CSV table of C-alpha atoms and ligand atoms in Angstrom, one decimal:
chain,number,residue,atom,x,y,z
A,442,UNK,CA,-49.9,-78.9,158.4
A,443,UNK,CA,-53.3,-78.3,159.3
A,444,UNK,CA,-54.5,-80.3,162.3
A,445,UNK,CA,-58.1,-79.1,161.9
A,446,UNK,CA,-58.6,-81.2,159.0
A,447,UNK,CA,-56.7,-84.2,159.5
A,448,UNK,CA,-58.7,-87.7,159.3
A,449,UNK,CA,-59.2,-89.5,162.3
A,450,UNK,CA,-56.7,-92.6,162.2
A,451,UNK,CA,-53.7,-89.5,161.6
A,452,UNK,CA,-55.4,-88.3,164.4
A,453,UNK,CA,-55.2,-91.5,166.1
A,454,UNK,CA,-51.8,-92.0,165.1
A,455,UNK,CA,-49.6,-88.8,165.3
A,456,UNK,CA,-51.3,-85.8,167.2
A,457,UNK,CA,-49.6,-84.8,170.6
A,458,UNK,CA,-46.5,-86.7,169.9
A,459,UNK,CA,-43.2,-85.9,171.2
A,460,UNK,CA,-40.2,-85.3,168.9
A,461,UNK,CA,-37.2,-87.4,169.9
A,462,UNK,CA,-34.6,-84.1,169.0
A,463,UNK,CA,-31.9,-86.4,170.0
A,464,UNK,CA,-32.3,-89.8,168.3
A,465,UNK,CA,-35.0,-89.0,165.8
A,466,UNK,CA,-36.9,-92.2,166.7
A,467,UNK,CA,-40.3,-92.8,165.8
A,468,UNK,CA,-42.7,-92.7,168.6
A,469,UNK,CA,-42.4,-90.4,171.7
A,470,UNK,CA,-39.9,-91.2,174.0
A,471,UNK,CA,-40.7,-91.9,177.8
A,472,UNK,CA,-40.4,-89.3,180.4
A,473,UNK,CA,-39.9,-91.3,183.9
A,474,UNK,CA,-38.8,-88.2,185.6
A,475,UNK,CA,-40.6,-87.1,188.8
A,476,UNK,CA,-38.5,-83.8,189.1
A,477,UNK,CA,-37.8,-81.8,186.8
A,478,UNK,CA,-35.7,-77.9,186.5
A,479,UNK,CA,-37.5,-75.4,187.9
A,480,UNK,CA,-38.0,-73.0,184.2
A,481,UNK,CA,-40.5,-70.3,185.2
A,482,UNK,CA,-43.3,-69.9,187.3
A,483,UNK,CA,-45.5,-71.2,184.9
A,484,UNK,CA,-44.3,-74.1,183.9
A,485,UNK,CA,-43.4,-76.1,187.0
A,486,UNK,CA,-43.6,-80.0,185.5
A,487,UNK,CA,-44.4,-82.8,188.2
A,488,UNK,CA,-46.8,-85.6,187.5
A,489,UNK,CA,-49.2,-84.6,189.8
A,490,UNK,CA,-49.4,-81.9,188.0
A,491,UNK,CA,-50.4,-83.4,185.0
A,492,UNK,CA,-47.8,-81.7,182.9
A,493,UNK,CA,-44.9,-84.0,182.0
A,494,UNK,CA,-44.3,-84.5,178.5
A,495,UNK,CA,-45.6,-87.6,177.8
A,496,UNK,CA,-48.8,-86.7,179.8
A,497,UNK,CA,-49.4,-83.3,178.0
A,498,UNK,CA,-48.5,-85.6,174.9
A,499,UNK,CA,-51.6,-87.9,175.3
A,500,UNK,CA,-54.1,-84.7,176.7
A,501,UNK,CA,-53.4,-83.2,173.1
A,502,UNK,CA,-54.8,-86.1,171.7
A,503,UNK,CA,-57.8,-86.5,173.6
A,504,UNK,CA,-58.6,-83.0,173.5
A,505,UNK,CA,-58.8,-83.3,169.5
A,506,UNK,CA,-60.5,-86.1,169.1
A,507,UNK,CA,-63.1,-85.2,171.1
A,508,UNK,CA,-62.8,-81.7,169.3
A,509,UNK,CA,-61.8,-79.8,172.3
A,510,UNK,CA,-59.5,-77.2,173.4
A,511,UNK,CA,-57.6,-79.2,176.0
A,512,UNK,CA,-57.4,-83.0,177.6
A,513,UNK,CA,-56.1,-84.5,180.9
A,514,UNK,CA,-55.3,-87.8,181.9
A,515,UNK,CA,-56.0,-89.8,184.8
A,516,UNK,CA,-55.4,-93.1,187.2
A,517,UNK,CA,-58.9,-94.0,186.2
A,518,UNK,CA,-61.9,-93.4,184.9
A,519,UNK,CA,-63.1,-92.8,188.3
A,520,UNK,CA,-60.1,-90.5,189.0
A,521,UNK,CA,-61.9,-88.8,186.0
A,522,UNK,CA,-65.3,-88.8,186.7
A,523,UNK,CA,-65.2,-87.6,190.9
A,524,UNK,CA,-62.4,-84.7,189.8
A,525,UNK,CA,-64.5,-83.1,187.3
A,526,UNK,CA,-67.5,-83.2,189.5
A,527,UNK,CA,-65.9,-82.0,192.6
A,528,UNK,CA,-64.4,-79.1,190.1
A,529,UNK,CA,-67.7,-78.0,189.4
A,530,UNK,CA,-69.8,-78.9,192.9
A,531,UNK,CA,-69.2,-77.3,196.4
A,532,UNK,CA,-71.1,-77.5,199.6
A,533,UNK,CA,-75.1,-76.5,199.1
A,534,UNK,CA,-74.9,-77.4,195.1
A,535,UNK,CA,-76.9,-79.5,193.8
A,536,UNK,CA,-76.2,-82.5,190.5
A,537,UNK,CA,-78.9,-83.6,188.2
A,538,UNK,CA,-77.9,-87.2,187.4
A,539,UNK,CA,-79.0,-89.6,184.4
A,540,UNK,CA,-80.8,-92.5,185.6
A,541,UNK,CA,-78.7,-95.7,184.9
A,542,UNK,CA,-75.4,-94.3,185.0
A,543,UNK,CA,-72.0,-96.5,185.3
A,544,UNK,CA,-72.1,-98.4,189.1
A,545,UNK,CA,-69.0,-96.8,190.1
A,546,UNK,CA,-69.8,-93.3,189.5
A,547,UNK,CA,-73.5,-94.4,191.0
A,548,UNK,CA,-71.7,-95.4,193.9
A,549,UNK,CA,-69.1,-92.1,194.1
A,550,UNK,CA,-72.3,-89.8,194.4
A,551,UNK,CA,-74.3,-91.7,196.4
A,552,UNK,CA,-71.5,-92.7,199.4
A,553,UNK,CA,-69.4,-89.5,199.2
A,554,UNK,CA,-71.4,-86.5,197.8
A,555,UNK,CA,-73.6,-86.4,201.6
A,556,UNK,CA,-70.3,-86.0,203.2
A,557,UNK,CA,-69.6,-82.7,201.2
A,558,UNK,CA,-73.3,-81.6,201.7
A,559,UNK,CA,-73.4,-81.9,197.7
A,560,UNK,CA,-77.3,-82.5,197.0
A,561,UNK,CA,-77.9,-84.8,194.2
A,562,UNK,CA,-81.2,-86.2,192.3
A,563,UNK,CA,-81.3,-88.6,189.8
A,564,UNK,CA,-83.8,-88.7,186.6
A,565,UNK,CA,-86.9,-91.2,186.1
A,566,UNK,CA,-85.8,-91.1,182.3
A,567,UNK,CA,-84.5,-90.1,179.5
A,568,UNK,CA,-86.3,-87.3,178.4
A,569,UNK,CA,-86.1,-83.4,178.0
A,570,UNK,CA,-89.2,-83.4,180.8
A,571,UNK,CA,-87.1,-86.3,183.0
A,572,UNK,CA,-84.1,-83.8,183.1
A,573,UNK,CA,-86.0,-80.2,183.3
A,574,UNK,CA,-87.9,-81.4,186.2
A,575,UNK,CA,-85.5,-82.1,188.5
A,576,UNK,CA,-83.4,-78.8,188.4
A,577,UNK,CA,-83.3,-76.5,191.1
A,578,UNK,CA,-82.4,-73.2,192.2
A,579,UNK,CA,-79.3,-74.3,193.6
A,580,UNK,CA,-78.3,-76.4,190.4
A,581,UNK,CA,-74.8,-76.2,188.6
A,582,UNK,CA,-74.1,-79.9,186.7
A,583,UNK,CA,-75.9,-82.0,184.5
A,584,UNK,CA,-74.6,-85.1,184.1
A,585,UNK,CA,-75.1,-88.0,181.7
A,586,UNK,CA,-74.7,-90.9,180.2
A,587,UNK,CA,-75.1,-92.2,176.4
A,588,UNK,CA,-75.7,-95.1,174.9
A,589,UNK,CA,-76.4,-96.3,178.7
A,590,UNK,CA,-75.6,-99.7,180.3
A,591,UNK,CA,-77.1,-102.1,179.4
A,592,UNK,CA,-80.0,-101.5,177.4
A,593,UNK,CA,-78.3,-98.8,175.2
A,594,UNK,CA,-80.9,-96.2,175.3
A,595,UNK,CA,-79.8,-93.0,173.9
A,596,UNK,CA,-79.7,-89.5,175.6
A,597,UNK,CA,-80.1,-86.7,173.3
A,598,UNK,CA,-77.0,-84.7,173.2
A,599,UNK,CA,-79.0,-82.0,172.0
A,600,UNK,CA,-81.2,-81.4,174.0
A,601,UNK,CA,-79.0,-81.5,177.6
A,602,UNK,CA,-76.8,-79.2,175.7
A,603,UNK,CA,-79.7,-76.7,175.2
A,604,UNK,CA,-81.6,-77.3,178.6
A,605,UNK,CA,-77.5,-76.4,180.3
A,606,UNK,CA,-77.4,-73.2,178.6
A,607,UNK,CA,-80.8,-72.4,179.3
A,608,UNK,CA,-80.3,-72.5,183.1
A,609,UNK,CA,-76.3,-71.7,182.9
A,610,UNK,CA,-75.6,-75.6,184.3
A,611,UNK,CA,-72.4,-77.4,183.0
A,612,UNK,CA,-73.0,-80.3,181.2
A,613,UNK,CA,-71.0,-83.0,181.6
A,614,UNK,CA,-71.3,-86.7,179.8
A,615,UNK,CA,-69.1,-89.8,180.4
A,616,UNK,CA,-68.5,-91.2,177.1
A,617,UNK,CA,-66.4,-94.6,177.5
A,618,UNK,CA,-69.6,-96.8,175.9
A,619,UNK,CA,-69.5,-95.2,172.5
A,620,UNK,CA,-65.7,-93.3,172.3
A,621,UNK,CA,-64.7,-90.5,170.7
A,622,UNK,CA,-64.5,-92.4,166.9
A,623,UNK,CA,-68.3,-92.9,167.3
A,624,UNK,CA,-69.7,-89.8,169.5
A,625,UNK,CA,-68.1,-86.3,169.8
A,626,UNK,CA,-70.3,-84.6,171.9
A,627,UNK,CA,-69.1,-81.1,171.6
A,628,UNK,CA,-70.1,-81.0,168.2
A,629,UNK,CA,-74.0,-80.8,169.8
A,630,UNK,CA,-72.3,-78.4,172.7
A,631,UNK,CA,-72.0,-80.6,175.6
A,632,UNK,CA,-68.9,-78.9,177.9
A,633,UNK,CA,-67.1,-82.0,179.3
A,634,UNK,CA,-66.4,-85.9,177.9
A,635,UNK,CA,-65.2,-88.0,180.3
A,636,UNK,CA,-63.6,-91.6,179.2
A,637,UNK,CA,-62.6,-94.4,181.4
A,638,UNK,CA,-60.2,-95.1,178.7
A,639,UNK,CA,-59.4,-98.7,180.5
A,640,UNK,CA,-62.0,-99.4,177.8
A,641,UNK,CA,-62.3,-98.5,174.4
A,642,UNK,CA,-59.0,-96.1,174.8
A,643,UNK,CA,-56.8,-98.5,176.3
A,644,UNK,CA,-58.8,-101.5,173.7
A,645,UNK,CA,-56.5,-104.2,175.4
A,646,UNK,CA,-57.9,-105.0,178.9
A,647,UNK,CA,-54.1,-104.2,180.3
A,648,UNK,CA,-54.0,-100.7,181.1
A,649,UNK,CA,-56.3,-98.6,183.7
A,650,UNK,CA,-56.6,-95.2,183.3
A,651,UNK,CA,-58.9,-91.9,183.0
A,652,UNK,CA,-59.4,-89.0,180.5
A,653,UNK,CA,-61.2,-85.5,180.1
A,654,UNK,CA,-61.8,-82.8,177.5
A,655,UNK,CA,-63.2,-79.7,177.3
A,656,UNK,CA,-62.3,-75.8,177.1
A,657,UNK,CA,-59.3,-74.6,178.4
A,658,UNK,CA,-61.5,-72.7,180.9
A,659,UNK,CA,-63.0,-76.0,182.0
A,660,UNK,CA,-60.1,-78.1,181.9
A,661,UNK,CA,-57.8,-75.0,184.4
A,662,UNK,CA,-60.6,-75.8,186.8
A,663,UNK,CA,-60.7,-79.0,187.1
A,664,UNK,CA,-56.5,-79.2,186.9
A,665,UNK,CA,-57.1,-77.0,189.7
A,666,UNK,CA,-59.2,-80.0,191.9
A,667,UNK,CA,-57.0,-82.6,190.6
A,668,UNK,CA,-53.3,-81.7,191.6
A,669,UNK,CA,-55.5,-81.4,195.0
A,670,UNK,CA,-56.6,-84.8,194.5
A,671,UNK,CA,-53.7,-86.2,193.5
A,672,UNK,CA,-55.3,-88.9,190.6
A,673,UNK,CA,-52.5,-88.6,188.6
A,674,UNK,CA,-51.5,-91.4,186.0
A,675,UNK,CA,-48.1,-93.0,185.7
A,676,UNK,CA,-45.9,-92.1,182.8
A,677,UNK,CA,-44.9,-95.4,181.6
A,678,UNK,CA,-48.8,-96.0,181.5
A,679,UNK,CA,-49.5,-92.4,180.1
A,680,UNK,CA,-47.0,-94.0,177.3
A,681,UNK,CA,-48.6,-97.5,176.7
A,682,UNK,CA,-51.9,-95.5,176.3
A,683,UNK,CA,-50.2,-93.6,173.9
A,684,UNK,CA,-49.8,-96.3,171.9
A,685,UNK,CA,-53.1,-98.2,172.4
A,686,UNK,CA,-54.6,-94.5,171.0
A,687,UNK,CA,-53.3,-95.0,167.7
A,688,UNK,CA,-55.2,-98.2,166.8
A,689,UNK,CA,-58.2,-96.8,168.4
A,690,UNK,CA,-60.0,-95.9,165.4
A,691,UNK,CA,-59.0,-99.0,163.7
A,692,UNK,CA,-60.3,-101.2,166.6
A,693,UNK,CA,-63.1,-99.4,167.3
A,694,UNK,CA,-64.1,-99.6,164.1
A,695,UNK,CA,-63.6,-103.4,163.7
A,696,UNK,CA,-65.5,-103.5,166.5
A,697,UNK,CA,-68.5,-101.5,165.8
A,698,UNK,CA,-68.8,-102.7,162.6
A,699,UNK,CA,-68.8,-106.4,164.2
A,700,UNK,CA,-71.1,-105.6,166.9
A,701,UNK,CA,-74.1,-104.3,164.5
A,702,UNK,CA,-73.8,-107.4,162.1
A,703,UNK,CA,-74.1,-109.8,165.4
A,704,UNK,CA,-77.4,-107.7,166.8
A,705,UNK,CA,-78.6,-108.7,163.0
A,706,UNK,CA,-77.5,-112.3,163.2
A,707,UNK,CA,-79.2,-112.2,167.1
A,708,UNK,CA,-82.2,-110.3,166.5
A,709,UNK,CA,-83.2,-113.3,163.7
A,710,UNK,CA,-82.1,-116.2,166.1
A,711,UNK,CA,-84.9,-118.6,167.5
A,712,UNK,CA,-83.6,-118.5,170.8
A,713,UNK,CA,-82.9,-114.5,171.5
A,714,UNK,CA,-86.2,-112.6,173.0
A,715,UNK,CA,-84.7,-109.4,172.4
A,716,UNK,CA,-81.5,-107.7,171.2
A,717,UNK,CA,-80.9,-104.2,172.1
A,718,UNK,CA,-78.4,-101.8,169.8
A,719,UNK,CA,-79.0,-98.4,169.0
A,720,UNK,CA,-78.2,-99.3,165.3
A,721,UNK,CA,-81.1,-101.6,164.6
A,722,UNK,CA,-84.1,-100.1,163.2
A,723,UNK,CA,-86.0,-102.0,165.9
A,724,UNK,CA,-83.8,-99.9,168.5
A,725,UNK,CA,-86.0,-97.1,170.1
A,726,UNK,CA,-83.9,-94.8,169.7
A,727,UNK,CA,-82.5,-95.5,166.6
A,728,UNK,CA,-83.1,-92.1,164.7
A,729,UNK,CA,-81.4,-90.0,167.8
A,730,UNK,CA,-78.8,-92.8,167.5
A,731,UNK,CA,-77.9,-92.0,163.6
A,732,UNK,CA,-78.2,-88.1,164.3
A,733,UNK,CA,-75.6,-88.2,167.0
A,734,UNK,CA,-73.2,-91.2,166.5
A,735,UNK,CA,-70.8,-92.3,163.7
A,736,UNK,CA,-71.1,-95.9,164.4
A,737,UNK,CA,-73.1,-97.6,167.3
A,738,UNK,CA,-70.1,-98.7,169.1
A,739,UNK,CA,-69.0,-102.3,170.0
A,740,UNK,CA,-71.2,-102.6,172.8
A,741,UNK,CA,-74.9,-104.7,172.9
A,742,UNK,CA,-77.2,-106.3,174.7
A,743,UNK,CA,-79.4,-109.3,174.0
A,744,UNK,CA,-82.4,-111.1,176.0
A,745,UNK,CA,-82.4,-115.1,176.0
A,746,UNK,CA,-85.8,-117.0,175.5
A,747,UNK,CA,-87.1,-117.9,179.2
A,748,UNK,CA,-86.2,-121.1,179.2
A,749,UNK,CA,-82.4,-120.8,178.0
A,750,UNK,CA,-80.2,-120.8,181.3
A,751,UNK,CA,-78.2,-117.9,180.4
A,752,UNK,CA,-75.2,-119.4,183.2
A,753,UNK,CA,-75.0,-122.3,180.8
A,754,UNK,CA,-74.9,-120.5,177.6
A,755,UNK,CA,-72.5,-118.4,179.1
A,756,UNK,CA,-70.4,-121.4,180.0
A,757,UNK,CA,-70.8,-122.9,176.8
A,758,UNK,CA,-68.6,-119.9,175.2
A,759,UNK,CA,-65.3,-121.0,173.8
A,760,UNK,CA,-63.9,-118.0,172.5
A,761,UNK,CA,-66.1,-115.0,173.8
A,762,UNK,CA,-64.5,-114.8,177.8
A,763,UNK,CA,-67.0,-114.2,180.6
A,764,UNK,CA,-65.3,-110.7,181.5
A,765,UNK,CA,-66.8,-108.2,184.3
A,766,UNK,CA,-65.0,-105.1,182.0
A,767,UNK,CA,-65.4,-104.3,178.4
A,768,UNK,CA,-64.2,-102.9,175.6
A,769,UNK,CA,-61.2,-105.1,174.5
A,770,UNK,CA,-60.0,-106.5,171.1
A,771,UNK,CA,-61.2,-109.3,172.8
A,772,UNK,CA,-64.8,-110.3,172.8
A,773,UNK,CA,-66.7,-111.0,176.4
A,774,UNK,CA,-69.8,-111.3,177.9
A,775,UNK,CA,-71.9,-111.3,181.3
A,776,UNK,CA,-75.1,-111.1,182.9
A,777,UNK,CA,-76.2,-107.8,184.4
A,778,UNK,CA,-78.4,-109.7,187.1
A,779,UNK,CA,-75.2,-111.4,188.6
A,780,UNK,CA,-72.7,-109.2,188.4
A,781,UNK,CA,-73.0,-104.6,187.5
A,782,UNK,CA,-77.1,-105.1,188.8
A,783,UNK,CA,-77.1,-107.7,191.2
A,784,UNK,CA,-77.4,-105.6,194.0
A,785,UNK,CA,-80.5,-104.2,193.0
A,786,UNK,CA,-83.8,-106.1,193.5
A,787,UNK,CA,-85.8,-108.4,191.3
A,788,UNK,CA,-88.5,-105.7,191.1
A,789,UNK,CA,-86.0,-102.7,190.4
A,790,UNK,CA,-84.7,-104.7,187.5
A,791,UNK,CA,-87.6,-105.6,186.3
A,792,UNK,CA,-88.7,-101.9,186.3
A,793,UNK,CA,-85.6,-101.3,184.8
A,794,UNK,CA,-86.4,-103.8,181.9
A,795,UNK,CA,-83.2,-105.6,183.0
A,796,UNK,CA,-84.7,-109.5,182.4
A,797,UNK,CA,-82.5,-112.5,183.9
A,798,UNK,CA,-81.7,-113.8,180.7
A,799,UNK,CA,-80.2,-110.3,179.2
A,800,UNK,CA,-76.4,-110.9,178.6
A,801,UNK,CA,-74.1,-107.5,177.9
A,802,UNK,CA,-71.7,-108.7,175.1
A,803,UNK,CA,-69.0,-106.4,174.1
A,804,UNK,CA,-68.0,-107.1,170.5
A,805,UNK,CA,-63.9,-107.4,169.8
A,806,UNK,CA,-62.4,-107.5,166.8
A,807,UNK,CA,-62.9,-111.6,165.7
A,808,UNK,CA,-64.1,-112.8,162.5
A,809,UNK,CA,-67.7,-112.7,162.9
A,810,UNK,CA,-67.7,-116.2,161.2
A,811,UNK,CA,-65.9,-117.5,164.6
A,812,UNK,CA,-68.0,-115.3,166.7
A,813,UNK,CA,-71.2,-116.6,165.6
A,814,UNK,CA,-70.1,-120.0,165.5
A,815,UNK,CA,-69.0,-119.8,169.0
A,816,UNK,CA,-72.4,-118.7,169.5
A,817,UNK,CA,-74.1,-121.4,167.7
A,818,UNK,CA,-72.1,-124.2,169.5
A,819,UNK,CA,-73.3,-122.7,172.8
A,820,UNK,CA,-76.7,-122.2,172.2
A,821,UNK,CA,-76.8,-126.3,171.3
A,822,UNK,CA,-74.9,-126.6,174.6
A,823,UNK,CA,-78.0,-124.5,176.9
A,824,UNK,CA,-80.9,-126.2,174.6
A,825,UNK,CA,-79.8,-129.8,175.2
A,826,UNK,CA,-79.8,-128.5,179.2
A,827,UNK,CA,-83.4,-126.5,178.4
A,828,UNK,CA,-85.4,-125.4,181.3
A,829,UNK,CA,-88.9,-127.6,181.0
B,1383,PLP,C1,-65.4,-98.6,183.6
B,1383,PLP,C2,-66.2,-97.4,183.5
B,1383,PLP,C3,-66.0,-96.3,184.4
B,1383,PLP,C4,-64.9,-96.4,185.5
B,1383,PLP,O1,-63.6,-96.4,184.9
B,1383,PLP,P1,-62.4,-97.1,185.7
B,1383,PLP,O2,-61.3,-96.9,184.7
B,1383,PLP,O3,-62.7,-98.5,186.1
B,1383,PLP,O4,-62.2,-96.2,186.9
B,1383,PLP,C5,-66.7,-95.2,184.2
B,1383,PLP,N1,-67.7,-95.1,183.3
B,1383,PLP,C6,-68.0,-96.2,182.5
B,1383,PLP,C7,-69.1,-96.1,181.5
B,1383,PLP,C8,-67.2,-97.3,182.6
B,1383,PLP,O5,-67.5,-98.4,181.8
């Protein structure tokens, strides 16, 4: 059999797997051991060497769904994210970085990269210009973001891929928002996907954990950085993700296909200002969006009126759960002023275009009937309690 050409949910559902030789069960069997026979120099299996079966299981997975050579797994998706750019940074380098990038990683550059001497500079935008500009001589990483949070603007895979070549930089993109089922970014030659797959890889809101793919080349360098590390991943979570991966195309899907026929139903609602998804025609980026993604993933944003308190809207919600995380069968929502951008000013927000009544709402895998009326009880609820 082919693996090249199988569809995505076989994919999903069988590549990597172990064979159980002995039983002949179904799914892969769990490898708990932390020590295991010494075979030859090259194969030396210990989980902080990301090599025990189950964990080489899952990396085969990744790797060919985001059409890659190889995959690793992590403790998180920041485990992910600070390995692979301390694999590719050293003392007197220098990182272009995305403007609006997730908070963590944000945070990660900003705190620890002075400590290593790594220079850093972020972009005023998102395009070709915003990037070019700010490389240097001492340059070796772009790194981006795409759809970002929360307004879903879209980075052109394209281009970053070309602009790396051009000045021999390594591109690297973190791709939890949209997943591999709805953005493979190697196809547009971008060298490194990261995923916190606690989101759209996990899909349940009960797993934490990391992932990365790329060439075997990239991947033995940053192996290399991350048995040094030490962000490892548990096998009996390695194993849950495992089986989480094989709805993932299913679920994310459901989701996406949700999430676009709520930004309709929003985008006509008296009460919404705005709605922001990359796959409305009022999007602006909605033609880079159709060039470079499947579906627009499960995740939007949408501005109340002024005078709808968002708090009580928000409180109003039966079934869609205030939630600070994302990406679960289950749908949630929250306000970007109180919780990932509170820490920013009123005026950086505001020059951000992030208004106080824009709520991030990540789309599960509900009827949309029961989605929207949970939506319509709760926007009664916040105009009864109307600002005047
Ligand atoms: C959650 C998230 C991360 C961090 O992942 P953890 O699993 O929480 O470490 C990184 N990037 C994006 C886009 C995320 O949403």
């Amino acid at each position: 059999m082919k693996t090249s050409k199988l569809g995505i949910n076989t994919v999903c559902a069988h590549v990597g797997e172990v064979k159980d030789e002995q039983f002949k069960g179904a799914i892969s069997p769990l490898f708990m051991s932390s020590s295991y026979a010494y075979e030859d120099v090259a194969v030396k299996r210990y989980p902080r060497y990301f090599n025990t079966p189950n964990q080489e299981a899952l990396g085969k997975k990744i790797a060919m769904l985001e059409h890659s050579e190889a995959g690793m797994i992590f403790g998180s998706g920041m485990a992910a994210v600070s390995t692979s750019l301390l694999a590719f940074l050293q003392k007197g380098d220098h990182v272009v970085v995305q403007k609006t990038i997730y908070g963590g990683t944000y945070n990660f550059i900003v705190e620890e990269f002075p400590k290593y001497g790594i220079e850093f500079s972020f972009t005023d935008g998102f395009s070709e210009a915003d990037f070019a500009s700010e490389i240097k001589e001492n340059t070796k990483v772009i790194y981006l973001e795409t759809p970002s949070n929360p307004l879903m603007l879209i980075t052109d895979l394209e281009m970053i891929a070309n602009l790396a070549k051009k000045h021999n930089l390594v591109s690297m993109i973190d791709n939890t928002f949209a997943s591999p089922i709805n953005q493979t970014p190697a196809d547009f030659g971008i060298d490194i996907m990261i995923h916190s797959a606690t989101k759209y890889m996990g899909g349940h809101s009960d797993i934490c954990a990391g992932a990365v793919a790329a060439s075997e080349v990239h991947i033995m360098r940053i192996w290399n950085v991350g048995k040094n590390l030490g962000g490892s991943l548990s096998d009996y979570t390695v194993w849950l993700l495992e089986r989480s991966m094989k709805t993932m195309a299913l679920r994310v899907n459901a989701q996406s296909k949700n999430a676009k026929r709520m930004a309709k139903w929003l985008e006509k609602h008296p009460l919404v200002a705005k709605v922001y998804y990359p796959g409305l025609k009022s999007h602006p980026d909605y033609e880079l969006a159709k060039k470079q993604m499947k579906r627009f993933s499960g995740m939007l944003s949408f501005e109340l009126l002024p005078d709808i308190d968002p708090d009580v809207f928000m409180k109003s919600l039966q079934l869609v759960k205030q939630s600070m995380s994302l990406a679960g069968v289950e749908s949630t929502i929250l306000s970007p002023t109180k919780t990932s951008h509170a820490l920013l000013s009123a005026e950086e927000r505001a020059h951000q275009g992030i208004a106080d009544g824009l709520l991030r709402f990540s789309v599960g895998i509900e009827e949309k009937n029961d989605l929207i009326a949970d939506f319509e009880q709760a926007f009664e609820a916040a105009v009864k309690k109307q600002v005047v």
